[in-house]
mmCIF file of C-alpha atoms in Angstrom:
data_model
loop_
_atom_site.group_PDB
_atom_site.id
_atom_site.type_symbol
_atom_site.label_atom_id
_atom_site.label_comp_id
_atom_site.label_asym_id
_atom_site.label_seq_id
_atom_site.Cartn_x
_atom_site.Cartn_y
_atom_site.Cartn_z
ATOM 1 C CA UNK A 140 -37.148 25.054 -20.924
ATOM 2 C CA UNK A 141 -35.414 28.125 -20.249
ATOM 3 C CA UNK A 142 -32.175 26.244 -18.819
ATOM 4 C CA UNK A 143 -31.842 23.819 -22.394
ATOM 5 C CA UNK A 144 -32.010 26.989 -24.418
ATOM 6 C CA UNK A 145 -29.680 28.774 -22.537
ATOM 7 C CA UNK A 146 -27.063 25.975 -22.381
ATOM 8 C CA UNK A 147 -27.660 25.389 -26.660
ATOM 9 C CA UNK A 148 -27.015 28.885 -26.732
ATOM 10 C CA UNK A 149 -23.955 28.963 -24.555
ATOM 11 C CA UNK A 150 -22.714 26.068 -26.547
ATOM 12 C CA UNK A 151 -22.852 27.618 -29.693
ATOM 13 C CA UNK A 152 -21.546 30.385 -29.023
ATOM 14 C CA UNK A 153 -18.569 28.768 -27.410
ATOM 15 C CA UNK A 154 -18.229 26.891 -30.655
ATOM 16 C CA UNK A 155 -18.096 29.906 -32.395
ATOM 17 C CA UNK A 156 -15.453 31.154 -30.095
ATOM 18 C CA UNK A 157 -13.442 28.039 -30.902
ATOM 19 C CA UNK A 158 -13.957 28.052 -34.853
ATOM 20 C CA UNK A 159 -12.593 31.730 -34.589
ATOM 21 C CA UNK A 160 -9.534 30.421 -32.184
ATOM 22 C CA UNK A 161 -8.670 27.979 -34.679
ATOM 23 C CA UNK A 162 -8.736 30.656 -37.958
ATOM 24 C CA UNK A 163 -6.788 32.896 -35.941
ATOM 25 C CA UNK A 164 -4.182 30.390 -34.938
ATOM 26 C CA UNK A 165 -4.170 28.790 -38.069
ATOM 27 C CA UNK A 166 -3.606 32.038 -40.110
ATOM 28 C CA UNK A 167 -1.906 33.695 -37.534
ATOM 29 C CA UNK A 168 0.669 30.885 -35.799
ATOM 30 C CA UNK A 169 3.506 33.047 -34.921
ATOM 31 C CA UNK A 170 1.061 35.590 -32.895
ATOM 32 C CA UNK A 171 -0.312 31.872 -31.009
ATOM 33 C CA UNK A 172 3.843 31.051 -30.504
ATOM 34 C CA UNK A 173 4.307 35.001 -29.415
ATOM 35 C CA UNK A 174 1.037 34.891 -27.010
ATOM 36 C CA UNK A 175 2.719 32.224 -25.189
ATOM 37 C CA UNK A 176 5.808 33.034 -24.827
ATOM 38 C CA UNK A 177 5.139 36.557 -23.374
ATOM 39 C CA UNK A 178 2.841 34.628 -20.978
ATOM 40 C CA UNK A 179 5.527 32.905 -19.588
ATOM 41 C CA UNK A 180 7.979 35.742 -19.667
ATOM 42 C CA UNK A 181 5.559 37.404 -17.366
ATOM 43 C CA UNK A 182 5.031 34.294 -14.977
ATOM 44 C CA UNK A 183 8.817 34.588 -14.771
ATOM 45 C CA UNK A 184 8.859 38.116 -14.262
ATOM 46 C CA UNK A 185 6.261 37.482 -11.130
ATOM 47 C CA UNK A 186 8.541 34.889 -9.897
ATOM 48 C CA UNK A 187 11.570 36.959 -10.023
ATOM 49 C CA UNK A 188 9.287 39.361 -8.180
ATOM 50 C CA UNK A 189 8.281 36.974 -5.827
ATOM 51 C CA UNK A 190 11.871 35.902 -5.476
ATOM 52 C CA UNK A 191 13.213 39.533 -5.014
ATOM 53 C CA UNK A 192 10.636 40.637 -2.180
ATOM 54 C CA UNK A 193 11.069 37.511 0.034
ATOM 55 C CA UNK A 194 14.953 38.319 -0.034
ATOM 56 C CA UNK A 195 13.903 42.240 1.006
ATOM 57 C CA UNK A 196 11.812 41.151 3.823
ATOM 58 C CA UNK A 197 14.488 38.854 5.275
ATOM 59 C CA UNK A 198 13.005 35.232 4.439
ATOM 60 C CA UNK A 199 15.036 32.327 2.498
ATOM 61 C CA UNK A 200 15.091 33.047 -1.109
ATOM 62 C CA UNK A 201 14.026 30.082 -2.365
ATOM 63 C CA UNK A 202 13.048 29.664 -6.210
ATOM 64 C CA UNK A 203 10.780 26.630 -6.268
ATOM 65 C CA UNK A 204 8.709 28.253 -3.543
ATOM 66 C CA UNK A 205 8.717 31.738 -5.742
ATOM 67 C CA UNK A 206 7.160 29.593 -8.053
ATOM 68 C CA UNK A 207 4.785 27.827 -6.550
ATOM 69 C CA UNK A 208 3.614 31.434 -4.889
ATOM 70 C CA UNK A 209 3.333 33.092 -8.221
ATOM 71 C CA UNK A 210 1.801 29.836 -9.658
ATOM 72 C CA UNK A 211 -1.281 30.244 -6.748
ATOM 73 C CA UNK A 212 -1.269 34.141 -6.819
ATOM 74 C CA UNK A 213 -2.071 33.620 -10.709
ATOM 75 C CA UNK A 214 -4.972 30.940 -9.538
ATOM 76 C CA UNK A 215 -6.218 33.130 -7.185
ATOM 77 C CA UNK A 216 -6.246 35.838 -9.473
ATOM 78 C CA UNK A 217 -8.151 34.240 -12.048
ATOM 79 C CA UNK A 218 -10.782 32.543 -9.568
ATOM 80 C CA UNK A 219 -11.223 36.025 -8.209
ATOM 81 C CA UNK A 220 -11.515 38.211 -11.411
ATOM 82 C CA UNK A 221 -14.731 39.020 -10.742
ATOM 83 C CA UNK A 222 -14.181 41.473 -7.770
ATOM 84 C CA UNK A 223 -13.128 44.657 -8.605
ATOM 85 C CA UNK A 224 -9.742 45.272 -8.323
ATOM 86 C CA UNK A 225 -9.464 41.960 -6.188
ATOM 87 C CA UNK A 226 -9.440 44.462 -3.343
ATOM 88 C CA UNK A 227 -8.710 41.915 -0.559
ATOM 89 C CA UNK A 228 -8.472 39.051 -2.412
ATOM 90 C CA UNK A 229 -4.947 39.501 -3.322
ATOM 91 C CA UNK A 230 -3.581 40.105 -0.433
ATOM 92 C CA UNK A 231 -5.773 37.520 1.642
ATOM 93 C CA UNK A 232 -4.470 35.049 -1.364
ATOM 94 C CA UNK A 233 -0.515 35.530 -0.442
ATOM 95 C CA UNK A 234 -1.544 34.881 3.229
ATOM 96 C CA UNK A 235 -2.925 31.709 2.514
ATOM 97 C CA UNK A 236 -0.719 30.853 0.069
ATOM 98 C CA UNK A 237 2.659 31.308 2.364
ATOM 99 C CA UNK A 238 0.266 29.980 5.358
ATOM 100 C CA UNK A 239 0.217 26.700 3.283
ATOM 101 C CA UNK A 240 3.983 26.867 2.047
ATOM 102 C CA UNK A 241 5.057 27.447 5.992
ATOM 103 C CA UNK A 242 6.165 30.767 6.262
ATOM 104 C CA UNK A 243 4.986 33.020 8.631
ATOM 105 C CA UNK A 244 1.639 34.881 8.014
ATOM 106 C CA UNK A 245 3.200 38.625 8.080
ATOM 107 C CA UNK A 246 5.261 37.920 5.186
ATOM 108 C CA UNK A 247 2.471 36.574 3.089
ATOM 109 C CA UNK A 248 0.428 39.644 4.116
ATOM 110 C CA UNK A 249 3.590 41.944 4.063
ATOM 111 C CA UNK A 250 3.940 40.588 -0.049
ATOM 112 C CA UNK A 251 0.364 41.206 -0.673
ATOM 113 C CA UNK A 252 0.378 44.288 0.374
ATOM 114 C CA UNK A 253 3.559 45.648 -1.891
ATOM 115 C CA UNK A 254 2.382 43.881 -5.189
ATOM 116 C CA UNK A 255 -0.970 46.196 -3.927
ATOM 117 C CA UNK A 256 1.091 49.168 -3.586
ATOM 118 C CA UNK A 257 2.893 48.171 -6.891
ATOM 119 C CA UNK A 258 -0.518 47.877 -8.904
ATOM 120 C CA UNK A 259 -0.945 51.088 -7.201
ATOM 121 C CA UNK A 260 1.811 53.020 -8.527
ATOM 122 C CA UNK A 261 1.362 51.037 -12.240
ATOM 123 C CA UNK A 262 -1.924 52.606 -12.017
ATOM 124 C CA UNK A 263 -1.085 56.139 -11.184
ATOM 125 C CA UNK A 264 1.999 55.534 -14.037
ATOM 126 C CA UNK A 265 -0.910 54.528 -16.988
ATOM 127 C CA UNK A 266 -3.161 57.321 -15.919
ATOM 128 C CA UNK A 267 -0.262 59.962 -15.995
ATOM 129 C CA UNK A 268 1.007 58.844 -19.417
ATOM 130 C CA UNK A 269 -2.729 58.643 -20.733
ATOM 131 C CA UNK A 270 -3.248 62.503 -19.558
ATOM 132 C CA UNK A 271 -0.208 63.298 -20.830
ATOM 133 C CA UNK A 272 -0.852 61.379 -24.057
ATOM 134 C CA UNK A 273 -4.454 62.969 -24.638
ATOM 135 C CA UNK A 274 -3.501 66.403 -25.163
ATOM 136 C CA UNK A 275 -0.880 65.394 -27.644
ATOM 137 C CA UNK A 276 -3.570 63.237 -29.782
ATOM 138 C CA UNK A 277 -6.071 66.236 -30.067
ATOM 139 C CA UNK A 278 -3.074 68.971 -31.234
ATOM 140 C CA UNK A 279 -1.793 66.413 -33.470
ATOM 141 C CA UNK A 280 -5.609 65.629 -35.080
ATOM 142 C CA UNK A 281 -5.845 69.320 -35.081
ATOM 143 C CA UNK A 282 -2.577 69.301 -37.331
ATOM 144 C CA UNK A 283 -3.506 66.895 -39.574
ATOM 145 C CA UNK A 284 -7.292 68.338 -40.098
ATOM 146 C CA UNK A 285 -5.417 71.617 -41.296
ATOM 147 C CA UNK A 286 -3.463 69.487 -43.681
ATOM 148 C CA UNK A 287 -6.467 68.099 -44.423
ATOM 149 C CA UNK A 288 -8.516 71.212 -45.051
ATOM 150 C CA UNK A 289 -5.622 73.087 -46.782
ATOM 151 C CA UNK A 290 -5.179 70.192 -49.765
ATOM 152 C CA UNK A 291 -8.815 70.394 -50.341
ATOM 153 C CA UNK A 292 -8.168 74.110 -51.541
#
């Protein structure tokens, strides 16, 4: 049936993803050790975040409930990766997620929308240092194709 092949085939090529996992890791294992710890670096970055914007908007800093936001936004953002740009979901995330933790609905909505206006600006950031960048990448392949051309003679 058209289900059984398509499950053999998912499952090989999942085994296939784990064989290569386990090459990498085993010939790599600082890179595994690195992976992880920048992970959590940035889950503690987002709490800090988390931490920082409840004190601006005037609720109870608070750092077990930074974490337990930060914990859910990550869960939402990973159930939701499928949506572009998790337009909504992000901020409709943070409302349920301080809706469940007991603080008032603004403030959820008022945090998702400044991490929104934060991606926002990150955004805008990459894209200026990438057109910046681009121009700098074609003069300096320019550069090296005359060095290039001018040891062939």
């Amino acid at each position: 049936t058209f289900l059984g092949s398509w499950a053999e085939r998912v499952e090989r090529g999942l085994g296939r993803v784990d064989e290569h996992l386990q090459e990498l890791y085993g010939a790599r294992p600082l890179d595994f050790v690195a992976a992880i710890a920048l992970n959590l670096a940035g889950l503690g970055i987002g709490v800090v975040q988390i931490w920082l914007v409840m004190g601006w908007i005037g609720l109870r800093q608070d750092w077990l409930s930074s974490l337990t936001i930060e914990a859910f936004s990550v869960l939402v953002s990973f159930v939701s990766f499928a949506i572009p740009g998790s337009l909504g979901v992000q901020e409709g995330g943070k409302l349920l997620i301080f809706a469940a933790l007991g603080f008032p609905l603004s403030a959820g909505l008022s945090v998702g929308v400044v991490f929104r206006l934060n991606n926002i600006v990150n955004m805008v950031a990459g894209l200026a240092v990438f057109a910046w960048l681009r121009p700098h990448r074609a003069l300096s392949g320019r550069a090296l194709g005359r060095v290039d051309r001018a040891s062939e003679m």
